[in-house]
Short mmCIF file of C-alpha atoms in Angstrom, two decimals:
data_model
loop_
_atom_site.label_atom_id
_atom_site.label_comp_id
_atom_site.label_asym_id
_atom_site.label_seq_id
_atom_site.Cartn_x
_atom_site.Cartn_y
_atom_site.Cartn_z
CA UNK A 1 157.40 89.86 70.00
CA UNK A 2 154.50 92.14 68.94
CA UNK A 3 156.61 93.46 65.99
CA UNK A 4 157.74 89.96 65.05
CA UNK A 5 154.39 88.19 65.07
CA UNK A 6 152.27 91.07 63.89
CA UNK A 7 149.91 90.46 60.96
CA UNK A 8 151.25 92.67 58.35
CA UNK A 9 152.59 92.11 54.69
CA UNK A 10 156.02 91.06 53.78
CA UNK A 11 156.83 88.74 56.64
CA UNK A 12 158.32 85.37 55.87
CA UNK A 13 159.34 82.37 58.03
CA UNK A 14 162.48 80.97 56.45
CA UNK A 15 163.93 77.63 57.62
CA UNK A 16 167.53 76.90 56.74
CA UNK A 17 170.18 74.44 57.86
CA UNK A 18 172.60 76.02 60.72
CA UNK A 19 175.55 75.69 58.36
CA UNK A 20 173.71 78.07 55.85
CA UNK A 21 172.94 80.89 58.26
CA UNK A 22 175.98 82.96 57.40
CA UNK A 23 174.95 82.93 53.67
CA UNK A 24 171.34 83.81 54.61
CA UNK A 25 172.61 86.73 56.71
CA UNK A 26 174.66 88.01 53.76
CA UNK A 27 171.64 87.83 51.42
CA UNK A 28 169.39 89.48 54.10
CA UNK A 29 172.13 92.14 54.99
CA UNK A 30 169.78 95.04 53.98
CA UNK A 31 166.52 93.37 55.22
CA UNK A 32 165.40 93.34 58.94
CA UNK A 33 165.56 89.69 60.12
CA UNK A 34 166.29 87.67 63.08
CA UNK A 35 166.75 84.10 64.20
CA UNK A 36 163.70 83.14 66.19
CA UNK A 37 164.33 79.49 66.99
CA UNK A 38 165.88 76.20 66.29
CA UNK A 39 163.64 73.12 65.05
CA UNK A 40 163.80 70.15 67.09
CA UNK A 41 161.93 66.77 67.08
CA UNK A 42 160.25 67.02 70.35
CA UNK A 43 159.27 70.68 70.87
CA UNK A 44 158.81 73.83 68.99
CA UNK A 45 160.82 76.49 70.93
CA UNK A 46 160.86 80.25 69.95
CA UNK A 47 163.00 82.64 71.57
CA UNK A 48 163.23 86.51 71.43
CA UNK A 49 166.38 88.61 70.56
CA UNK A 50 167.51 88.37 74.09
CA UNK A 51 167.49 84.62 73.92
CA UNK A 52 164.56 84.22 76.41
CA UNK A 53 162.01 81.42 75.43
CA UNK A 54 158.91 82.83 74.11
CA UNK A 55 156.99 79.56 73.00
CA UNK A 56 157.77 76.06 74.11
CA UNK A 57 155.25 73.58 72.89
CA UNK A 58 155.62 69.80 72.33
CA UNK A 59 155.12 68.78 68.69
CA UNK A 60 152.35 66.42 69.63
CA UNK A 61 150.26 69.22 71.10
CA UNK A 62 150.64 71.28 67.88
CA UNK A 63 149.71 68.28 65.73
CA UNK A 64 146.69 67.46 67.93
CA UNK A 65 145.52 71.21 67.74
CA UNK A 66 145.97 70.98 63.84
CA UNK A 67 144.06 68.08 63.67
CA UNK A 68 141.07 69.34 65.50
CA UNK A 69 139.24 67.96 68.58
CA UNK A 70 135.80 66.93 67.03
CA UNK A 71 134.94 63.58 68.18
CA UNK A 72 133.32 60.79 65.88
CA UNK A 73 130.63 59.93 68.20
CA UNK A 74 130.15 59.54 72.03
CA UNK A 75 132.21 56.58 72.13
CA UNK A 76 135.28 58.21 70.45
CA UNK A 77 135.04 61.44 72.40
CA UNK A 78 137.59 60.19 74.88
CA UNK A 79 140.15 59.23 72.44
CA UNK A 80 143.52 60.46 73.38
CA UNK A 81 145.13 61.72 70.30
CA UNK A 82 148.14 63.14 72.08
CA UNK A 83 149.07 59.64 73.54
CA UNK A 84 148.57 58.18 70.08
CA UNK A 85 150.44 61.00 68.13
CA UNK A 86 153.30 58.71 66.67
CA UNK A 87 150.44 56.42 65.48
CA UNK A 88 149.24 59.22 62.94
CA UNK A 89 152.75 60.21 62.14
CA UNK A 90 154.00 58.70 58.74
CA UNK A 91 157.33 57.04 59.49
CA UNK A 92 158.27 55.85 56.00
CA UNK A 93 161.47 57.67 54.98
CA UNK A 94 163.93 57.03 52.32
CA UNK A 95 166.47 59.28 50.30
CA UNK A 96 164.90 61.11 47.66
CA UNK A 97 165.71 60.10 44.00
CA UNK A 98 165.11 61.63 40.52
CA UNK A 99 162.07 59.94 38.75
CA UNK A 100 162.56 58.33 35.18
CA UNK A 101 159.20 57.41 33.50
CA UNK A 102 158.80 53.72 32.87
CA UNK A 103 160.19 52.55 29.65
CA UNK A 104 157.08 50.95 27.99
CA UNK A 105 157.02 49.58 24.28
CA UNK A 106 153.72 51.41 23.85
CA UNK A 107 152.05 54.38 25.29
CA UNK A 108 148.35 53.38 25.52
CA UNK A 109 145.63 55.81 25.20
CA UNK A 110 143.86 56.36 28.58
CA UNK A 111 140.57 58.11 28.74
CA UNK A 112 140.06 60.46 31.66
CA UNK A 113 136.24 60.61 31.99
CA UNK A 114 134.88 64.10 32.73
CA UNK A 115 131.40 65.17 34.00
CA UNK A 116 130.10 68.48 35.06
CA UNK A 117 131.61 69.18 38.62
CA UNK A 118 134.52 66.73 38.54
CA UNK A 119 137.86 68.71 39.38
CA UNK A 120 140.77 66.24 39.50
CA UNK A 121 140.85 65.56 35.76
CA UNK A 122 144.20 67.50 35.31
CA UNK A 123 145.63 65.52 38.35
CA UNK A 124 144.84 62.28 36.77
CA UNK A 125 146.43 63.35 33.38
CA UNK A 126 149.74 64.17 35.12
CA UNK A 127 149.67 60.94 36.89
CA UNK A 128 148.90 58.85 33.65
CA UNK A 129 151.56 60.82 31.75
CA UNK A 130 154.18 60.06 34.47
CA UNK A 131 153.25 56.26 34.21
CA UNK A 132 153.74 56.32 30.57
CA UNK A 133 150.41 56.55 29.14
CA UNK A 134 148.69 58.96 26.68
CA UNK A 135 145.95 60.64 28.46
CA UNK A 136 142.77 62.25 27.00
CA UNK A 137 140.05 64.20 29.00
CA UNK A 138 136.76 63.10 27.35
CA UNK A 139 133.42 64.54 28.71
CA UNK A 140 130.72 62.10 29.23
CA UNK A 141 128.66 63.82 26.54
CA UNK A 142 131.23 63.24 23.92
CA UNK A 143 130.80 59.41 24.66
CA UNK A 144 127.06 59.91 24.60
CA UNK A 145 127.10 61.49 21.41
CA UNK A 146 129.26 58.99 19.55
CA UNK A 147 132.26 61.67 19.33
CA UNK A 148 134.48 59.18 21.07
CA UNK A 149 134.32 55.45 21.48
CA UNK A 150 135.36 54.01 24.98
CA UNK A 151 136.69 50.94 23.28
CA UNK A 152 139.27 52.77 21.48
CA UNK A 153 141.12 53.36 24.67
CA UNK A 154 143.09 50.79 26.52
CA UNK A 155 142.27 52.30 30.06
CA UNK A 156 139.72 54.29 31.72
CA UNK A 157 140.23 56.57 34.80
CA UNK A 158 137.03 58.06 36.56
CA UNK A 159 138.53 60.87 38.54
CA UNK A 160 137.40 62.57 41.82
CA UNK A 161 135.47 65.77 42.26
CA UNK A 162 131.81 66.74 42.87
CA UNK A 163 130.10 65.44 39.83
CA UNK A 164 126.79 67.22 39.10
CA UNK A 165 127.29 69.13 42.48
CA UNK A 166 126.85 66.00 44.37
CA UNK A 167 123.11 66.47 44.21
CA UNK A 168 121.30 63.34 45.16
CA UNK A 169 124.48 62.45 47.31
CA UNK A 170 128.01 61.94 45.93
CA UNK A 171 128.25 60.04 42.62
CA UNK A 172 124.66 59.13 42.05
CA UNK A 173 123.67 61.23 39.12
CA UNK A 174 126.94 60.27 37.47
CA UNK A 175 126.36 56.66 38.15
CA UNK A 176 123.04 57.10 36.78
CA UNK A 177 124.12 58.65 33.57
CA UNK A 178 126.88 55.75 33.22
CA UNK A 179 124.48 52.98 34.09
CA UNK A 180 121.63 53.82 31.68
CA UNK A 181 123.27 55.54 28.78
CA UNK A 182 126.81 53.96 28.79
CA UNK A 183 126.05 50.61 30.35
CA UNK A 184 127.01 48.51 27.30
CA UNK A 185 130.24 50.20 26.53
CA UNK A 186 131.34 50.08 30.14
CA UNK A 187 130.61 46.51 30.54
CA UNK A 188 132.34 45.54 27.25
CA UNK A 189 135.13 47.56 28.49
CA UNK A 190 135.42 45.75 31.66
CA UNK A 191 134.69 42.17 30.29
CA UNK A 192 137.53 42.85 27.87
CA UNK A 193 139.96 43.09 30.73
CA UNK A 194 140.95 46.57 30.26
CA UNK A 195 141.92 48.56 33.47
CA UNK A 196 139.34 50.73 34.95
CA UNK A 197 140.28 52.97 37.97
CA UNK A 198 137.76 55.10 39.91
CA UNK A 199 139.15 57.60 42.55
CA UNK A 200 136.92 59.10 45.26
CA UNK A 201 133.94 60.45 43.45
CA UNK A 202 134.86 57.93 40.75
CA UNK A 203 134.99 55.09 43.23
CA UNK A 204 131.32 56.14 44.43
CA UNK A 205 130.44 56.03 40.79
CA UNK A 206 131.76 52.31 40.21
CA UNK A 207 130.07 51.11 43.37
CA UNK A 208 126.61 52.87 42.88
CA UNK A 209 126.65 51.50 39.26
CA UNK A 210 127.18 47.97 40.39
CA UNK A 211 130.55 47.66 38.56
CA UNK A 212 132.11 47.13 41.93
CA UNK A 213 132.66 44.72 43.42
CA UNK A 214 131.06 43.13 40.56
CA UNK A 215 130.32 39.50 41.58
CA UNK A 216 128.26 40.24 44.64
CA UNK A 217 124.45 40.80 44.63
CA UNK A 218 123.38 44.38 43.71
CA UNK A 219 123.64 46.90 46.28
CA UNK A 220 125.22 44.79 48.77
CA UNK A 221 128.00 47.33 49.17
CA UNK A 222 127.84 51.22 49.47
CA UNK A 223 129.70 54.36 50.40
CA UNK A 224 128.04 56.58 52.73
CA UNK A 225 128.47 59.60 55.09
CA UNK A 226 131.78 59.61 57.17
CA UNK A 227 131.47 58.41 60.67
CA UNK A 228 132.75 61.74 61.86
CA UNK A 229 129.77 63.29 60.26
CA UNK A 230 132.10 65.94 58.57
CA UNK A 231 134.30 66.32 55.54
CA UNK A 232 137.60 64.64 56.04
CA UNK A 233 140.78 65.96 54.41
CA UNK A 234 144.04 64.53 55.74
CA UNK A 235 147.10 62.24 54.60
CA UNK A 236 146.49 58.44 55.23
CA UNK A 237 148.59 55.32 55.00
CA UNK A 238 147.36 52.43 52.79
CA UNK A 239 148.46 48.77 52.91
CA UNK A 240 148.45 46.88 49.88
CA UNK A 241 146.91 43.24 49.98
CA UNK A 242 149.48 41.05 48.26
CA UNK A 243 146.99 38.40 47.64
CA UNK A 244 144.45 40.73 45.86
CA UNK A 245 143.77 39.90 42.03
CA UNK A 246 143.90 43.72 41.39
CA UNK A 247 146.29 44.61 38.60
CA UNK A 248 146.85 47.94 40.20
CA UNK A 249 148.48 46.77 43.19
CA UNK A 250 150.38 43.85 41.84
CA UNK A 251 154.09 43.71 43.24
CA UNK A 252 153.38 46.59 45.88
CA UNK A 253 154.22 45.94 49.34
CA UNK A 254 155.36 49.05 50.85
CA UNK A 255 152.70 51.38 52.39
CA UNK A 256 151.15 53.88 50.07
CA UNK A 257 150.81 57.38 51.48
CA UNK A 258 148.39 59.88 49.77
CA UNK A 259 145.60 62.37 50.97
CA UNK A 260 141.80 61.91 51.46
CA UNK A 261 139.16 64.66 50.69
CA UNK A 262 135.59 63.34 51.01
CA UNK A 263 132.43 63.61 52.90
CA UNK A 264 130.90 60.37 51.96
CA UNK A 265 133.84 57.72 52.04
CA UNK A 266 132.73 55.12 54.52
CA UNK A 267 132.35 51.77 52.98
CA UNK A 268 129.40 49.80 54.41
CA UNK A 269 128.32 46.31 53.65
CA UNK A 270 124.86 44.72 53.71
CA UNK A 271 125.76 41.99 56.16
CA UNK A 272 128.63 39.94 57.47
CA UNK A 273 128.32 37.46 54.75
CA UNK A 274 129.05 40.08 52.23
CA UNK A 275 132.21 41.13 54.24
CA UNK A 276 133.28 37.66 54.33
CA UNK A 277 133.17 37.15 50.69
CA UNK A 278 135.17 40.41 50.02
CA UNK A 279 137.76 39.11 52.40
CA UNK A 280 137.78 35.46 51.24
CA UNK A 281 138.19 36.58 47.60
CA UNK A 282 140.73 39.23 48.28
CA UNK A 283 138.70 41.86 46.74
CA UNK A 284 140.03 44.43 49.23
CA UNK A 285 143.46 45.56 47.53
CA UNK A 286 144.13 48.47 49.95
CA UNK A 287 143.19 49.14 53.62
CA UNK A 288 143.79 51.99 55.81
CA UNK A 289 146.74 51.28 58.15
CA UNK A 290 148.43 52.79 61.08
CA UNK A 291 151.86 54.17 59.82
CA UNK A 292 153.92 52.42 62.53
CA UNK A 293 152.21 49.04 62.48
CA UNK A 294 154.68 46.33 62.00
CA UNK A 295 152.49 43.51 62.69
CA UNK A 296 151.59 40.87 59.95
CA UNK A 297 148.22 40.19 61.45
CA UNK A 298 145.38 42.61 60.76
CA UNK A 299 144.21 44.85 63.64
CA UNK A 300 141.32 47.37 63.50
CA UNK A 301 142.57 50.86 62.64
CA UNK A 302 140.98 53.82 64.66
CA UNK A 303 140.16 57.51 63.66
CA UNK A 304 142.04 59.25 62.25
CA UNK A 305 144.10 56.48 60.29
CA UNK A 306 140.78 55.03 59.11
CA UNK A 307 139.40 58.68 58.40
CA UNK A 308 135.88 57.53 57.63
CA UNK A 309 135.00 54.65 59.69
CA UNK A 310 134.83 52.02 56.65
CA UNK A 311 134.09 48.73 57.89
CA UNK A 312 137.45 46.44 58.08
CA UNK A 313 139.52 49.62 57.32
CA UNK A 314 138.52 48.96 53.52
CA UNK A 315 140.12 51.95 51.38
CA UNK A 316 139.66 50.13 47.99
CA UNK A 317 137.63 47.45 46.30
CA UNK A 318 138.26 45.47 42.92
CA UNK A 319 136.36 42.94 40.89
CA UNK A 320 137.30 39.37 40.78
CA UNK A 321 139.13 39.78 37.50
CA UNK A 322 141.31 42.50 38.94
CA UNK A 323 140.95 44.86 36.19
CA UNK A 324 138.60 47.28 37.90
CA UNK A 325 139.48 48.92 41.01
CA UNK A 326 138.20 51.99 43.05
CA UNK A 327 139.52 53.65 46.09
CA UNK A 328 138.63 56.89 48.22
CA UNK A 329 142.09 58.26 48.66
CA UNK A 330 143.91 60.33 45.97
CA UNK A 331 146.96 58.45 44.67
CA UNK A 332 147.17 61.17 41.71
CA UNK A 333 148.03 63.69 44.48
CA UNK A 334 151.20 61.94 45.59
CA UNK A 335 153.12 61.40 42.20
CA UNK A 336 155.86 63.98 42.95
CA UNK A 337 158.06 64.02 46.15
CA UNK A 338 157.26 67.63 46.83
CA UNK A 339 153.43 66.89 47.14
CA UNK A 340 153.92 65.26 50.58
CA UNK A 341 153.98 68.01 53.47
CA UNK A 342 156.82 66.17 55.03
CA UNK A 343 158.85 66.09 51.81
CA UNK A 344 161.62 68.21 53.24
CA UNK A 345 161.84 65.82 56.14
CA UNK A 346 163.02 63.09 54.14
CA UNK A 347 159.50 61.31 53.58
CA UNK A 348 159.32 58.71 50.93
CA UNK A 349 157.48 60.55 47.90
CA UNK A 350 155.56 59.49 44.85
CA UNK A 351 153.94 56.53 46.39
CA UNK A 352 150.81 56.97 44.65
CA UNK A 353 152.28 56.62 41.14
CA UNK A 354 152.84 52.94 41.12
CA UNK A 355 149.15 52.30 40.90
CA UNK A 356 148.95 54.23 37.68
CA UNK A 357 152.08 52.56 36.44
CA UNK A 358 150.43 49.02 36.89
CA UNK A 359 147.37 50.26 35.18
CA UNK A 360 149.12 51.63 32.04
CA UNK A 361 151.28 48.52 31.88
CA UNK A 362 148.23 46.47 31.81
CA UNK A 363 146.41 48.71 29.34
#
């Protein structure tokens, strides 16, 4: 075991189907190798060369250890993640299929807004290309200098990242730049019905600049520090609201799987009246959901399925017209099947892409 698990170069773990073992043995005929175990659904068992079991650990214990044991607060310290393991395990599986870009009569120009510190521009470019649009990354200074005109584009994406280093909290400085130097262009763009999608830091920008939710009183909604008190990076399940006016979620009924990566993603409202108005007008197009929830009635989702403690499990907001939407998760990071960590287990892939397809289609 010491030789097998020693920390040294040129050691690999290879997973193959039992039927492929003879071929693998031939390929590795001149390389020292050994079968250390068989993968099952309930436990990880590793044996040595004599067949004796070296490790036998239930998968849910490994999952719990991987997720960590940091409680959100004193009330959640007793949460039994082991007992609720299946609740956090995505179960949306379907055969993998080849992707064909949507057939659109036009390929609208899509502006990917860049500011110092944003780091998801290229991911957004790929998503827009996959959706059938023509993306262009434009620095905010180019708009301010008049080198580019926002109204020359059919759609706007404000991507995630750490704009201006997140000084003065996430998205604040970027929203100040947008609000006081680009306000007229942005308002005209939104009022013209053109799609605007803000992701993570971009969502924070749209909220702090009062572009979302749009029809409520200023500062009635905000995005603040995660309830856990630390940065959250994990995969989540999002449930679309079929009654929402958001053009980005139109026709979507299946859960959307994508990652989150933020420290300030908890959506908070000024009062219960604000929340009631958001719900009554269906301005919540996406909510965090437990992956195995089959109930049609809403039930509160605990951590970590709701990774930041957002009220009413809100993952996204839209305006009343439906053309402006912001969300904390990163759908641009699940536009290829292989991006999901359970891709080789038959996990349904690319579920973040339809949001971009809908946006481009309406550009």
